[in-house]
Amino acid sequence: MSISIKALNKVYPNGNHALKNLNLEIPTGMFGLLGPNGAGKSTLMRILVALMEPSSGEVNVFGYDLRKQRKEIRAILGYLPQDFRFFAKYKTYEFLDYAARLSGMNNSKLRKQAVDNMLESVGLFDVRERYANKLSGGMKRRLGIAQALIHNPKVIIVDEPTTGLDPEERIRFRNLLSEVSENGVTIILSTHIVGDISSSCKHMALMNKGEVAFYGSPEEMIKRTEGKVWRIKVSADELHEVDKKYPVISTIPSGTGWEVQVVTEEVVGFDAEPYPPNLEHAYVYYMENELNLWTND
Ligand code: ADP
């Protein structure tokens, strides 16, 4: 295991119990941390990157104890927070050079080489002279990853990886992370977007209200939803009824009516046929059945 978390608790000064006796083992490779807003993902990430102290519990990162060896952990860790901002006065390559200097790369010749290589591998070499705050959203995100990677960390934590990216950049960014993870780096993706996880993570955890609701592979989570996804063909009038009764995943026009996908144990009163589940279906199933979170109003 690259990261081991035992009985972790975080109670904020106002009494919010954000992490409740959390236990989690994170292997190397790409790990997805999925959960609705307020689940405790950011709290956990902030503790892992040693920006915040837990109230109690143990965290071990590649053999280092977070309570006693924060400095050592920081040295092997890269972090891309959700609200990453660039200093307006830096050009793209200057920003990366600055990040490299901060991480202790003192030899200017080696540093320049590392910066150029990194710009090349995240596809920003051609825009290296552009001011960082003038880059597109996707480019900024890639520069964010570049600064998290510049000191060759063993673990990278990415908070809400694809927020604000268009579909093309989303795919490009995910592929970039996959490539990085193939070099033996552990990447933790913290997200409320199912699509960020399904295509790339071998292991995942579903968090809810400060606890782990599911731990395993996306395939295992999907398996638990088999036989619970249904396709119903309805008229425009019936659509409202179905929507009131079941959690609806998608609604597609079909002939004169609609084809609706719902996630539920069984469908009564409508002509339904089973449909193969995906991770999004599984997430909704968990939200409704295991966590009682689905509100259908
Ligand atoms: P997520 O990242 O999954 O959306 P968070 O870790 O941000 O979840 O929040 C978990 C819980 O802790 C929520 O109930 C949230 O309101 C609470 N919380 C987060 N930050 C603070 C804070 N600084 N002070 C008090 N409560 C907080």
PDB file of C-alpha atoms and ligand atoms in Angstrom:
ATOM      1  CA  MET A   1       0.000   0.000   0.000  1.00  0.00           C
ATOM      2  CA  SER A   2       1.282   3.466  -0.725  1.00  0.00           C
ATOM      3  CA  ILE A   3      -1.036   5.197   1.755  1.00  0.00           C
ATOM      4  CA  SER A   4      -2.636   3.721   4.819  1.00  0.00           C
ATOM      5  CA  ILE A   5      -5.240   5.620   6.844  1.00  0.00           C
ATOM      6  CA  LYS A   6      -6.472   4.334  10.196  1.00  0.00           C
ATOM      7  CA  ALA A   7      -9.322   5.589  12.382  1.00  0.00           C
ATOM      8  CA  LEU A   8      -8.992   9.134  11.075  1.00  0.00           C
ATOM      9  CA  ASN A   9     -11.202  11.804  12.608  1.00  0.00           C
ATOM     10  CA  LYS A  10     -11.575  15.479  11.861  1.00  0.00           C
ATOM     11  CA  VAL A  11     -13.821  17.693  13.902  1.00  0.00           C
ATOM     12  CA  TYR A  12     -13.773  21.349  12.831  1.00  0.00           C
ATOM     13  CA  PRO A  13     -13.783  24.029  15.537  1.00  0.00           C
ATOM     14  CA  ASN A  14     -17.500  24.658  14.891  1.00  0.00           C
ATOM     15  CA  GLY A  15     -18.266  21.008  15.726  1.00  0.00           C
ATOM     16  CA  ASN A  16     -18.634  19.669  12.162  1.00  0.00           C
ATOM     17  CA  HIS A  17     -17.504  16.052  12.256  1.00  0.00           C
ATOM     18  CA  ALA A  18     -16.116  15.869   8.703  1.00  0.00           C
ATOM     19  CA  LEU A  19     -14.239  12.533   8.952  1.00  0.00           C
ATOM     20  CA  LYS A  20     -15.570   9.746  11.151  1.00  0.00           C
ATOM     21  CA  ASN A  21     -13.167   6.946  12.064  1.00  0.00           C
ATOM     22  CA  LEU A  22     -12.101   6.688   8.446  1.00  0.00           C
ATOM     23  CA  ASN A  23     -10.062   3.657   7.355  1.00  0.00           C
ATOM     24  CA  LEU A  24      -8.641   3.531   3.836  1.00  0.00           C
ATOM     25  CA  GLU A  25      -5.837   1.712   2.031  1.00  0.00           C
ATOM     26  CA  ILE A  26      -4.656   3.363  -1.167  1.00  0.00           C
ATOM     27  CA  PRO A  27      -2.550   1.221  -3.518  1.00  0.00           C
ATOM     28  CA  THR A  28      -0.167   2.553  -6.191  1.00  0.00           C
ATOM     29  CA  GLY A  29      -1.660   3.604  -9.521  1.00  0.00           C
ATOM     30  CA  MET A  30      -4.734   5.699 -10.086  1.00  0.00           C
ATOM     31  CA  PHE A  31      -7.176   5.864  -7.174  1.00  0.00           C
ATOM     32  CA  GLY A  32     -10.581   7.516  -7.370  1.00  0.00           C
ATOM     33  CA  LEU A  33     -12.175   9.159  -4.369  1.00  0.00           C
ATOM     34  CA  LEU A  34     -15.798   9.734  -5.269  1.00  0.00           C
ATOM     35  CA  GLY A  35     -18.513  11.355  -3.217  1.00  0.00           C
ATOM     36  CA  PRO A  36     -21.165  14.052  -3.167  1.00  0.00           C
ATOM     37  CA  ASN A  37     -20.403  17.562  -1.960  1.00  0.00           C
ATOM     38  CA  GLY A  38     -19.828  17.606   1.756  1.00  0.00           C
ATOM     39  CA  ALA A  39     -18.667  13.963   1.901  1.00  0.00           C
ATOM     40  CA  GLY A  40     -15.309  14.956   3.401  1.00  0.00           C
ATOM     41  CA  LYS A  41     -13.057  14.534   0.355  1.00  0.00           C
ATOM     42  CA  SER A  42     -11.361  17.943   0.568  1.00  0.00           C
ATOM     43  CA  THR A  43     -10.890  17.554   4.311  1.00  0.00           C
ATOM     44  CA  LEU A  44      -9.128  14.238   3.729  1.00  0.00           C
ATOM     45  CA  MET A  45      -6.998  15.721   0.921  1.00  0.00           C
ATOM     46  CA  ARG A  46      -5.946  18.686   3.064  1.00  0.00           C
ATOM     47  CA  ILE A  47      -4.893  16.303   5.829  1.00  0.00           C
ATOM     48  CA  LEU A  48      -2.969  14.080   3.390  1.00  0.00           C
ATOM     49  CA  VAL A  49      -0.966  16.999   2.018  1.00  0.00           C
ATOM     50  CA  ALA A  50      -0.236  18.134   5.589  1.00  0.00           C
ATOM     51  CA  LEU A  51      -2.071  21.447   5.254  1.00  0.00           C
ATOM     52  CA  MET A  52      -4.318  20.547   8.153  1.00  0.00           C
ATOM     53  CA  GLU A  53      -4.011  18.362  11.258  1.00  0.00           C
ATOM     54  CA  PRO A  54      -6.492  15.576  11.926  1.00  0.00           C
ATOM     55  CA  SER A  55      -8.259  15.456  15.307  1.00  0.00           C
ATOM     56  CA  SER A  56      -7.136  11.850  15.775  1.00  0.00           C
ATOM     57  CA  GLY A  57      -6.021   8.802  13.799  1.00  0.00           C
ATOM     58  CA  GLU A  58      -3.023   7.648  11.808  1.00  0.00           C
ATOM     59  CA  VAL A  59      -1.827   8.308   8.278  1.00  0.00           C
ATOM     60  CA  ASN A  60       1.138   6.549   6.763  1.00  0.00           C
ATOM     61  CA  VAL A  61       2.503   7.624   3.366  1.00  0.00           C
ATOM     62  CA  PHE A  62       5.153   5.346   1.870  1.00  0.00           C
ATOM     63  CA  GLY A  63       6.318   4.414   5.358  1.00  0.00           C
ATOM     64  CA  TYR A  64       6.311   7.960   6.758  1.00  0.00           C
ATOM     65  CA  ASP A  65       4.116   8.847   9.709  1.00  0.00           C
ATOM     66  CA  LEU A  66       2.156  12.008   8.979  1.00  0.00           C
ATOM     67  CA  ARG A  67       2.276  13.152  12.605  1.00  0.00           C
ATOM     68  CA  LYS A  68       6.057  12.991  12.877  1.00  0.00           C
ATOM     69  CA  GLN A  69       7.392  13.229   9.319  1.00  0.00           C
ATOM     70  CA  ARG A  70       5.430  15.960   7.592  1.00  0.00           C
ATOM     71  CA  LYS A  71       8.521  17.338   5.884  1.00  0.00           C
ATOM     72  CA  GLU A  72       9.453  13.968   4.407  1.00  0.00           C
ATOM     73  CA  ILE A  73       5.900  13.447   3.176  1.00  0.00           C
ATOM     74  CA  ARG A  74       5.740  16.902   1.592  1.00  0.00           C
ATOM     75  CA  ALA A  75       8.923  16.061  -0.322  1.00  0.00           C
ATOM     76  CA  ILE A  76       7.338  13.015  -2.021  1.00  0.00           C
ATOM     77  CA  LEU A  77       3.960  14.606  -2.593  1.00  0.00           C
ATOM     78  CA  GLY A  78       2.517  16.783  -5.351  1.00  0.00           C
ATOM     79  CA  TYR A  79      -0.780  18.623  -4.959  1.00  0.00           C
ATOM     80  CA  LEU A  80      -3.119  20.241  -7.454  1.00  0.00           C
ATOM     81  CA  PRO A  81      -5.870  21.962  -5.484  1.00  0.00           C
ATOM     82  CA  GLN A  82      -9.224  22.727  -7.034  1.00  0.00           C
ATOM     83  CA  ASP A  83      -8.813  26.490  -6.913  1.00  0.00           C
ATOM     84  CA  PHE A  84      -5.291  26.640  -8.252  1.00  0.00           C
ATOM     85  CA  ARG A  85      -4.265  30.197  -9.147  1.00  0.00           C
ATOM     86  CA  PHE A  86      -1.263  31.520 -11.023  1.00  0.00           C
ATOM     87  CA  PHE A  87       0.642  34.656 -10.283  1.00  0.00           C
ATOM     88  CA  ALA A  88      -0.142  37.054 -13.100  1.00  0.00           C
ATOM     89  CA  LYS A  89       3.430  38.221 -13.452  1.00  0.00           C
ATOM     90  CA  TYR A  90       4.820  34.830 -14.460  1.00  0.00           C
ATOM     91  CA  LYS A  91       5.167  33.427 -17.929  1.00  0.00           C
ATOM     92  CA  THR A  92       4.355  29.718 -18.246  1.00  0.00           C
ATOM     93  CA  TYR A  93       7.981  28.541 -18.143  1.00  0.00           C
ATOM     94  CA  GLU A  94       8.846  31.043 -15.385  1.00  0.00           C
ATOM     95  CA  PHE A  95       6.056  29.715 -13.227  1.00  0.00           C
ATOM     96  CA  LEU A  96       7.293  26.158 -13.604  1.00  0.00           C
ATOM     97  CA  ASP A  97      10.860  27.267 -12.948  1.00  0.00           C
ATOM     98  CA  TYR A  98       9.643  28.980  -9.775  1.00  0.00           C
ATOM     99  CA  ALA A  99       7.867  25.793  -8.645  1.00  0.00           C
ATOM    100  CA  ALA A 100      11.036  23.795  -9.354  1.00  0.00           C
ATOM    101  CA  ARG A 101      13.140  26.214  -7.278  1.00  0.00           C
ATOM    102  CA  LEU A 102      10.649  26.003  -4.412  1.00  0.00           C
ATOM    103  CA  SER A 103      10.960  22.235  -4.404  1.00  0.00           C
ATOM    104  CA  GLY A 104      14.699  22.535  -3.953  1.00  0.00           C
ATOM    105  CA  MET A 105      16.119  22.158  -7.479  1.00  0.00           C
ATOM    106  CA  ASN A 106      19.057  24.511  -7.084  1.00  0.00           C
ATOM    107  CA  ASN A 107      21.183  23.663 -10.098  1.00  0.00           C
ATOM    108  CA  SER A 108      19.955  26.088 -12.781  1.00  0.00           C
ATOM    109  CA  LYS A 109      21.127  24.000 -15.736  1.00  0.00           C
ATOM    110  CA  LEU A 110      19.435  20.826 -14.498  1.00  0.00           C
ATOM    111  CA  ARG A 111      16.387  22.873 -13.549  1.00  0.00           C
ATOM    112  CA  LYS A 112      16.043  24.339 -17.038  1.00  0.00           C
ATOM    113  CA  GLN A 113      16.252  20.863 -18.507  1.00  0.00           C
ATOM    114  CA  ALA A 114      13.612  19.527 -16.090  1.00  0.00           C
ATOM    115  CA  VAL A 115      11.309  22.483 -16.831  1.00  0.00           C
ATOM    116  CA  ASP A 116      11.667  22.061 -20.604  1.00  0.00           C
ATOM    117  CA  ASN A 117      11.030  18.308 -20.379  1.00  0.00           C
ATOM    118  CA  MET A 118       7.977  18.851 -18.223  1.00  0.00           C
ATOM    119  CA  LEU A 119       6.576  21.551 -20.559  1.00  0.00           C
ATOM    120  CA  GLU A 120       7.057  19.109 -23.407  1.00  0.00           C
ATOM    121  CA  SER A 121       5.327  16.210 -21.664  1.00  0.00           C
ATOM    122  CA  VAL A 122       2.235  18.216 -20.678  1.00  0.00           C
ATOM    123  CA  GLY A 123       2.036  19.791 -24.147  1.00  0.00           C
ATOM    124  CA  LEU A 124       2.832  23.383 -23.132  1.00  0.00           C
ATOM    125  CA  PHE A 125       6.266  23.868 -24.654  1.00  0.00           C
ATOM    126  CA  ASP A 126       4.917  25.903 -27.571  1.00  0.00           C
ATOM    127  CA  VAL A 127       3.146  28.337 -25.236  1.00  0.00           C
ATOM    128  CA  ARG A 128       5.985  28.598 -22.701  1.00  0.00           C
ATOM    129  CA  GLU A 129       6.378  32.351 -23.295  1.00  0.00           C
ATOM    130  CA  ARG A 130       2.699  33.063 -22.674  1.00  0.00           C
ATOM    131  CA  TYR A 131       1.695  34.529 -19.303  1.00  0.00           C
ATOM    132  CA  ALA A 132       0.280  31.698 -17.175  1.00  0.00           C
ATOM    133  CA  ASN A 133      -2.969  33.516 -16.411  1.00  0.00           C
ATOM    134  CA  LYS A 134      -3.586  33.924 -20.179  1.00  0.00           C
ATOM    135  CA  LEU A 135      -3.626  30.175 -20.835  1.00  0.00           C
ATOM    136  CA  SER A 136      -6.891  28.338 -21.616  1.00  0.00           C
ATOM    137  CA  GLY A 137      -8.634  26.436 -18.792  1.00  0.00           C
ATOM    138  CA  GLY A 138      -7.268  23.095 -19.946  1.00  0.00           C
ATOM    139  CA  MET A 139      -3.742  24.478 -20.324  1.00  0.00           C
ATOM    140  CA  LYS A 140      -3.877  25.961 -16.816  1.00  0.00           C
ATOM    141  CA  ARG A 141      -4.915  22.587 -15.457  1.00  0.00           C
ATOM    142  CA  ARG A 142      -1.992  20.968 -17.273  1.00  0.00           C
ATOM    143  CA  LEU A 143       0.398  23.581 -15.916  1.00  0.00           C
ATOM    144  CA  GLY A 144      -1.031  22.789 -12.483  1.00  0.00           C
ATOM    145  CA  ILE A 145      -0.151  19.124 -12.956  1.00  0.00           C
ATOM    146  CA  ALA A 146       3.290  20.120 -14.250  1.00  0.00           C
ATOM    147  CA  GLN A 147       4.041  22.071 -11.042  1.00  0.00           C
ATOM    148  CA  ALA A 148       2.800  19.133  -8.955  1.00  0.00           C
ATOM    149  CA  LEU A 149       5.078  16.761 -10.896  1.00  0.00           C
ATOM    150  CA  ILE A 150       8.241  18.814 -11.264  1.00  0.00           C
ATOM    151  CA  HIS A 151       9.984  17.339  -8.217  1.00  0.00           C
ATOM    152  CA  ASN A 152       9.178  13.716  -9.194  1.00  0.00           C
ATOM    153  CA  PRO A 153       6.738  12.996  -6.366  1.00  0.00           C
ATOM    154  CA  LYS A 154       5.557   9.480  -5.499  1.00  0.00           C
ATOM    155  CA  VAL A 155       2.024  10.634  -4.772  1.00  0.00           C
ATOM    156  CA  ILE A 156      -0.041  13.255  -6.564  1.00  0.00           C
ATOM    157  CA  ILE A 157      -3.320  14.517  -5.235  1.00  0.00           C
ATOM    158  CA  VAL A 158      -5.711  16.167  -7.658  1.00  0.00           C
ATOM    159  CA  ASP A 159      -8.843  17.817  -6.313  1.00  0.00           C
ATOM    160  CA  GLU A 160     -11.819  17.945  -8.728  1.00  0.00           C
ATOM    161  CA  PRO A 161      -9.610  17.217 -11.749  1.00  0.00           C
ATOM    162  CA  THR A 162     -11.874  18.201 -14.622  1.00  0.00           C
ATOM    163  CA  THR A 163     -13.930  21.064 -13.223  1.00  0.00           C
ATOM    164  CA  GLY A 164     -14.312  23.761 -15.850  1.00  0.00           C
ATOM    165  CA  LEU A 165     -12.752  21.775 -18.693  1.00  0.00           C
ATOM    166  CA  ASP A 166     -14.436  21.159 -22.031  1.00  0.00           C
ATOM    167  CA  PRO A 167     -14.896  17.493 -23.095  1.00  0.00           C
ATOM    168  CA  GLU A 168     -11.780  17.411 -25.267  1.00  0.00           C
ATOM    169  CA  GLU A 169      -9.548  18.867 -22.548  1.00  0.00           C
ATOM    170  CA  ARG A 170     -11.140  16.532 -20.020  1.00  0.00           C
ATOM    171  CA  ILE A 171     -10.055  13.502 -22.032  1.00  0.00           C
ATOM    172  CA  ARG A 172      -6.613  14.967 -22.643  1.00  0.00           C
ATOM    173  CA  PHE A 173      -6.141  15.713 -18.943  1.00  0.00           C
ATOM    174  CA  ARG A 174      -7.282  12.224 -17.918  1.00  0.00           C
ATOM    175  CA  ASN A 175      -4.922  10.631 -20.419  1.00  0.00           C
ATOM    176  CA  LEU A 176      -2.073  12.722 -19.066  1.00  0.00           C
ATOM    177  CA  LEU A 177      -2.804  11.480 -15.546  1.00  0.00           C
ATOM    178  CA  SER A 178      -2.995   7.862 -16.776  1.00  0.00           C
ATOM    179  CA  GLU A 179       0.429   8.202 -18.395  1.00  0.00           C
ATOM    180  CA  VAL A 180       1.894   9.584 -15.184  1.00  0.00           C
ATOM    181  CA  SER A 181       0.381   6.759 -13.116  1.00  0.00           C
ATOM    182  CA  GLU A 182       1.992   4.171 -15.381  1.00  0.00           C
ATOM    183  CA  ASN A 183       5.389   5.321 -14.145  1.00  0.00           C
ATOM    184  CA  GLY A 184       4.694   3.987 -10.659  1.00  0.00           C
ATOM    185  CA  VAL A 185       3.199   7.196  -9.255  1.00  0.00           C
ATOM    186  CA  THR A 186       0.108   7.057  -7.064  1.00  0.00           C
ATOM    187  CA  ILE A 187      -2.534   9.509  -8.183  1.00  0.00           C
ATOM    188  CA  ILE A 188      -5.545  10.285  -6.037  1.00  0.00           C
ATOM    189  CA  LEU A 189      -8.423  11.864  -7.904  1.00  0.00           C
ATOM    190  CA  SER A 190     -10.940  13.453  -5.607  1.00  0.00           C
ATOM    191  CA  THR A 191     -14.134  14.189  -7.466  1.00  0.00           C
ATOM    192  CA  HIS A 192     -17.916  14.259  -7.491  1.00  0.00           C
ATOM    193  CA  ILE A 193     -17.913  13.490 -11.232  1.00  0.00           C
ATOM    194  CA  VAL A 194     -18.353   9.774 -11.931  1.00  0.00           C
ATOM    195  CA  GLY A 195     -16.833  10.069 -15.412  1.00  0.00           C
ATOM    196  CA  ASP A 196     -13.490  11.155 -13.951  1.00  0.00           C
ATOM    197  CA  ILE A 197     -13.160   7.769 -12.326  1.00  0.00           C
ATOM    198  CA  SER A 198     -14.766   5.129 -14.530  1.00  0.00           C
ATOM    199  CA  SER A 199     -12.342   5.376 -17.405  1.00  0.00           C
ATOM    200  CA  SER A 200      -9.088   5.524 -15.531  1.00  0.00           C
ATOM    201  CA  CYS A 201      -9.086   4.198 -11.949  1.00  0.00           C
ATOM    202  CA  LYS A 202      -8.469   0.550 -11.036  1.00  0.00           C
ATOM    203  CA  HIS A 203      -9.401   1.191  -7.408  1.00  0.00           C
ATOM    204  CA  MET A 204     -11.821   3.585  -5.798  1.00  0.00           C
ATOM    205  CA  ALA A 205     -13.643   4.554  -2.651  1.00  0.00           C
ATOM    206  CA  LEU A 206     -17.058   6.114  -2.351  1.00  0.00           C
ATOM    207  CA  MET A 207     -17.234   8.552   0.528  1.00  0.00           C
ATOM    208  CA  ASN A 208     -20.326   9.829   2.224  1.00  0.00           C
ATOM    209  CA  LYS A 209     -20.776  11.896   5.387  1.00  0.00           C
ATOM    210  CA  GLY A 210     -17.178  11.375   6.454  1.00  0.00           C
ATOM    211  CA  GLU A 211     -17.227   7.598   5.978  1.00  0.00           C
ATOM    212  CA  VAL A 212     -16.285   5.080   3.302  1.00  0.00           C
ATOM    213  CA  ALA A 213     -19.482   3.688   1.773  1.00  0.00           C
ATOM    214  CA  PHE A 214     -17.778   1.502  -0.837  1.00  0.00           C
ATOM    215  CA  TYR A 215     -14.202   0.369  -1.436  1.00  0.00           C
ATOM    216  CA  GLY A 216     -13.076  -1.717  -4.387  1.00  0.00           C
ATOM    217  CA  SER A 217     -12.860  -1.501  -8.158  1.00  0.00           C
ATOM    218  CA  PRO A 218     -15.315   0.427 -10.349  1.00  0.00           C
ATOM    219  CA  GLU A 219     -16.231  -2.952 -11.901  1.00  0.00           C
ATOM    220  CA  GLU A 220     -17.191  -4.350  -8.489  1.00  0.00           C
ATOM    221  CA  MET A 221     -19.347  -1.346  -7.775  1.00  0.00           C
ATOM    222  CA  ILE A 222     -21.047  -1.724 -11.151  1.00  0.00           C
ATOM    223  CA  LYS A 223     -21.633  -5.454 -10.479  1.00  0.00           C
ATOM    224  CA  ARG A 224     -23.668  -4.627  -7.406  1.00  0.00           C
ATOM    225  CA  THR A 225     -26.081  -2.714  -9.619  1.00  0.00           C
ATOM    226  CA  GLU A 226     -26.707  -5.535 -12.078  1.00  0.00           C
ATOM    227  CA  GLY A 227     -30.427  -6.193 -12.504  1.00  0.00           C
ATOM    228  CA  LYS A 228     -31.303  -2.801 -11.043  1.00  0.00           C
ATOM    229  CA  VAL A 229     -31.192  -0.635 -14.136  1.00  0.00           C
ATOM    230  CA  TRP A 230     -34.259  -0.544 -16.356  1.00  0.00           C
ATOM    231  CA  ARG A 231     -35.257   0.965 -19.644  1.00  0.00           C
ATOM    232  CA  ILE A 232     -38.855   2.098 -19.857  1.00  0.00           C
ATOM    233  CA  LYS A 233     -40.684   3.331 -22.934  1.00  0.00           C
ATOM    234  CA  VAL A 234     -43.328   5.861 -22.000  1.00  0.00           C
ATOM    235  CA  SER A 235     -45.603   8.459 -23.513  1.00  0.00           C
ATOM    236  CA  ALA A 236     -45.080  12.142 -22.743  1.00  0.00           C
ATOM    237  CA  ASP A 237     -47.885  11.939 -20.128  1.00  0.00           C
ATOM    238  CA  GLU A 238     -46.350   8.974 -18.331  1.00  0.00           C
ATOM    239  CA  LEU A 239     -42.906  10.564 -18.196  1.00  0.00           C
ATOM    240  CA  HIS A 240     -43.835  12.746 -15.242  1.00  0.00           C
ATOM    241  CA  GLU A 241     -45.198   9.729 -13.362  1.00  0.00           C
ATOM    242  CA  VAL A 242     -42.019   7.714 -13.871  1.00  0.00           C
ATOM    243  CA  ASP A 243     -39.936  10.685 -12.796  1.00  0.00           C
ATOM    244  CA  LYS A 244     -41.928  10.979  -9.576  1.00  0.00           C
ATOM    245  CA  LYS A 245     -41.611   7.275  -8.776  1.00  0.00           C
ATOM    246  CA  TYR A 246     -38.031   6.350  -9.670  1.00  0.00           C
ATOM    247  CA  PRO A 247     -34.556   7.882  -9.839  1.00  0.00           C
ATOM    248  CA  VAL A 248     -34.212   8.757 -13.523  1.00  0.00           C
ATOM    249  CA  ILE A 249     -30.740   8.576 -15.078  1.00  0.00           C
ATOM    250  CA  SER A 250     -31.550   9.655 -18.622  1.00  0.00           C
ATOM    251  CA  THR A 251     -34.455  10.628 -20.824  1.00  0.00           C
ATOM    252  CA  ILE A 252     -34.147  10.231 -24.576  1.00  0.00           C
ATOM    253  CA  PRO A 253     -36.863  11.064 -27.155  1.00  0.00           C
ATOM    254  CA  SER A 254     -38.060   7.895 -28.843  1.00  0.00           C
ATOM    255  CA  GLY A 255     -40.713   7.919 -31.567  1.00  0.00           C
ATOM    256  CA  THR A 256     -43.725   9.758 -30.180  1.00  0.00           C
ATOM    257  CA  GLY A 257     -42.695   9.233 -26.548  1.00  0.00           C
ATOM    258  CA  TRP A 258     -39.611   8.826 -24.384  1.00  0.00           C
ATOM    259  CA  GLU A 259     -37.093   6.183 -23.452  1.00  0.00           C
ATOM    260  CA  VAL A 260     -36.208   6.519 -19.793  1.00  0.00           C
ATOM    261  CA  GLN A 261     -33.463   4.820 -17.784  1.00  0.00           C
ATOM    262  CA  VAL A 262     -34.164   4.320 -14.098  1.00  0.00           C
ATOM    263  CA  VAL A 263     -32.273   2.703 -11.224  1.00  0.00           C
ATOM    264  CA  THR A 264     -34.455   0.686  -8.870  1.00  0.00           C
ATOM    265  CA  GLU A 265     -34.966  -2.861  -7.541  1.00  0.00           C
ATOM    266  CA  GLU A 266     -38.053  -3.379  -9.691  1.00  0.00           C
ATOM    267  CA  VAL A 267     -40.415  -1.433 -11.885  1.00  0.00           C
ATOM    268  CA  VAL A 268     -44.138  -1.763 -11.295  1.00  0.00           C
ATOM    269  CA  GLY A 269     -46.849  -0.501 -13.619  1.00  0.00           C
ATOM    270  CA  PHE A 270     -44.669   0.232 -16.644  1.00  0.00           C
ATOM    271  CA  ASP A 271     -43.280  -1.912 -19.422  1.00  0.00           C
ATOM    272  CA  ALA A 272     -39.599  -2.164 -18.450  1.00  0.00           C
ATOM    273  CA  GLU A 273     -36.641  -4.154 -19.727  1.00  0.00           C
ATOM    274  CA  PRO A 274     -33.313  -4.659 -17.920  1.00  0.00           C
ATOM    275  CA  TYR A 275     -30.354  -2.545 -18.981  1.00  0.00           C
ATOM    276  CA  PRO A 276     -26.614  -3.132 -18.368  1.00  0.00           C
ATOM    277  CA  PRO A 277     -25.366  -0.823 -15.595  1.00  0.00           C
ATOM    278  CA  ASN A 278     -22.418   1.577 -15.742  1.00  0.00           C
ATOM    279  CA  LEU A 279     -20.659   3.417 -12.912  1.00  0.00           C
ATOM    280  CA  GLU A 280     -23.063   6.329 -13.028  1.00  0.00           C
ATOM    281  CA  HIS A 281     -25.977   3.958 -12.499  1.00  0.00           C
ATOM    282  CA  ALA A 282     -24.084   2.335  -9.623  1.00  0.00           C
ATOM    283  CA  TYR A 283     -23.443   5.721  -8.013  1.00  0.00           C
ATOM    284  CA  VAL A 284     -27.109   6.649  -8.164  1.00  0.00           C
ATOM    285  CA  TYR A 285     -28.071   3.239  -6.823  1.00  0.00           C
ATOM    286  CA  TYR A 286     -25.764   3.763  -3.849  1.00  0.00           C
ATOM    287  CA  MET A 287     -27.036   7.266  -3.285  1.00  0.00           C
ATOM    288  CA  GLU A 288     -30.592   6.043  -3.180  1.00  0.00           C
ATOM    289  CA  ASN A 289     -30.441   2.631  -1.579  1.00  0.00           C
ATOM    290  CA  GLU A 290     -27.393   2.489   0.606  1.00  0.00           C
ATOM    291  CA  LEU A 291     -27.063   6.115   1.562  1.00  0.00           C
ATOM    292  CA  ASN A 292     -30.624   7.377   1.204  1.00  0.00           C
ATOM    293  CA  LEU A 293     -29.436  10.555  -0.405  1.00  0.00           C
ATOM    294  CA  TRP A 294     -31.531  10.680  -3.528  1.00  0.00           C
ATOM    295  CA  THR A 295     -34.177  13.348  -3.449  1.00  0.00           C
ATOM    296  CA  ASN A 296     -36.687  13.213  -6.191  1.00  0.00           C
ATOM    297  CA  ASP A 297     -38.482  16.508  -5.898  1.00  0.00           C
TER     298      ASP A 297
HETATM  299  P1  ADP B   1     -16.205  17.532   0.046  1.00  0.00           P
HETATM  300  O1  ADP B   1     -14.816  17.927  -0.347  1.00  0.00           O
HETATM  301  O2  ADP B   1     -16.471  16.072  -0.134  1.00  0.00           O
HETATM  302  O3  ADP B   1     -17.244  18.379  -0.602  1.00  0.00           O
HETATM  303  P2  ADP B   1     -15.550  18.752   2.599  1.00  0.00           P
HETATM  304  O4  ADP B   1     -14.352  18.057   3.136  1.00  0.00           O
HETATM  305  O5  ADP B   1     -15.345  20.079   1.959  1.00  0.00           O
HETATM  306  O6  ADP B   1     -16.338  17.758   1.628  1.00  0.00           O
HETATM  307  O7  ADP B   1     -16.598  18.947   3.790  1.00  0.00           O
HETATM  308  C1  ADP B   1     -16.949  17.911   4.688  1.00  0.00           C
HETATM  309  C2  ADP B   1     -17.824  18.489   5.803  1.00  0.00           C
HETATM  310  O8  ADP B   1     -17.028  19.380   6.604  1.00  0.00           O
HETATM  311  C3  ADP B   1     -19.000  19.305   5.311  1.00  0.00           C
HETATM  312  O9  ADP B   1     -20.070  19.094   6.195  1.00  0.00           O
HETATM  313  C4  ADP B   1     -18.500  20.731   5.383  1.00  0.00           C
HETATM  314  O10 ADP B   1     -19.564  21.623   5.589  1.00  0.00           O
HETATM  315  C5  ADP B   1     -17.584  20.668   6.592  1.00  0.00           C
HETATM  316  N1  ADP B   1     -16.459  21.647   6.499  1.00  0.00           N
HETATM  317  C6  ADP B   1     -15.547  21.749   5.506  1.00  0.00           C
HETATM  318  N2  ADP B   1     -14.650  22.722   5.761  1.00  0.00           N
HETATM  319  C7  ADP B   1     -15.013  23.255   6.980  1.00  0.00           C
HETATM  320  C8  ADP B   1     -14.485  24.295   7.816  1.00  0.00           C
HETATM  321  N3  ADP B   1     -13.404  24.992   7.459  1.00  0.00           N
HETATM  322  N4  ADP B   1     -15.136  24.548   8.990  1.00  0.00           N
HETATM  323  C9  ADP B   1     -16.218  23.846   9.355  1.00  0.00           C
HETATM  324  N5  ADP B   1     -16.769  22.862   8.616  1.00  0.00           N
HETATM  325  C10 ADP B   1     -16.179  22.551   7.440  1.00  0.00           C
END
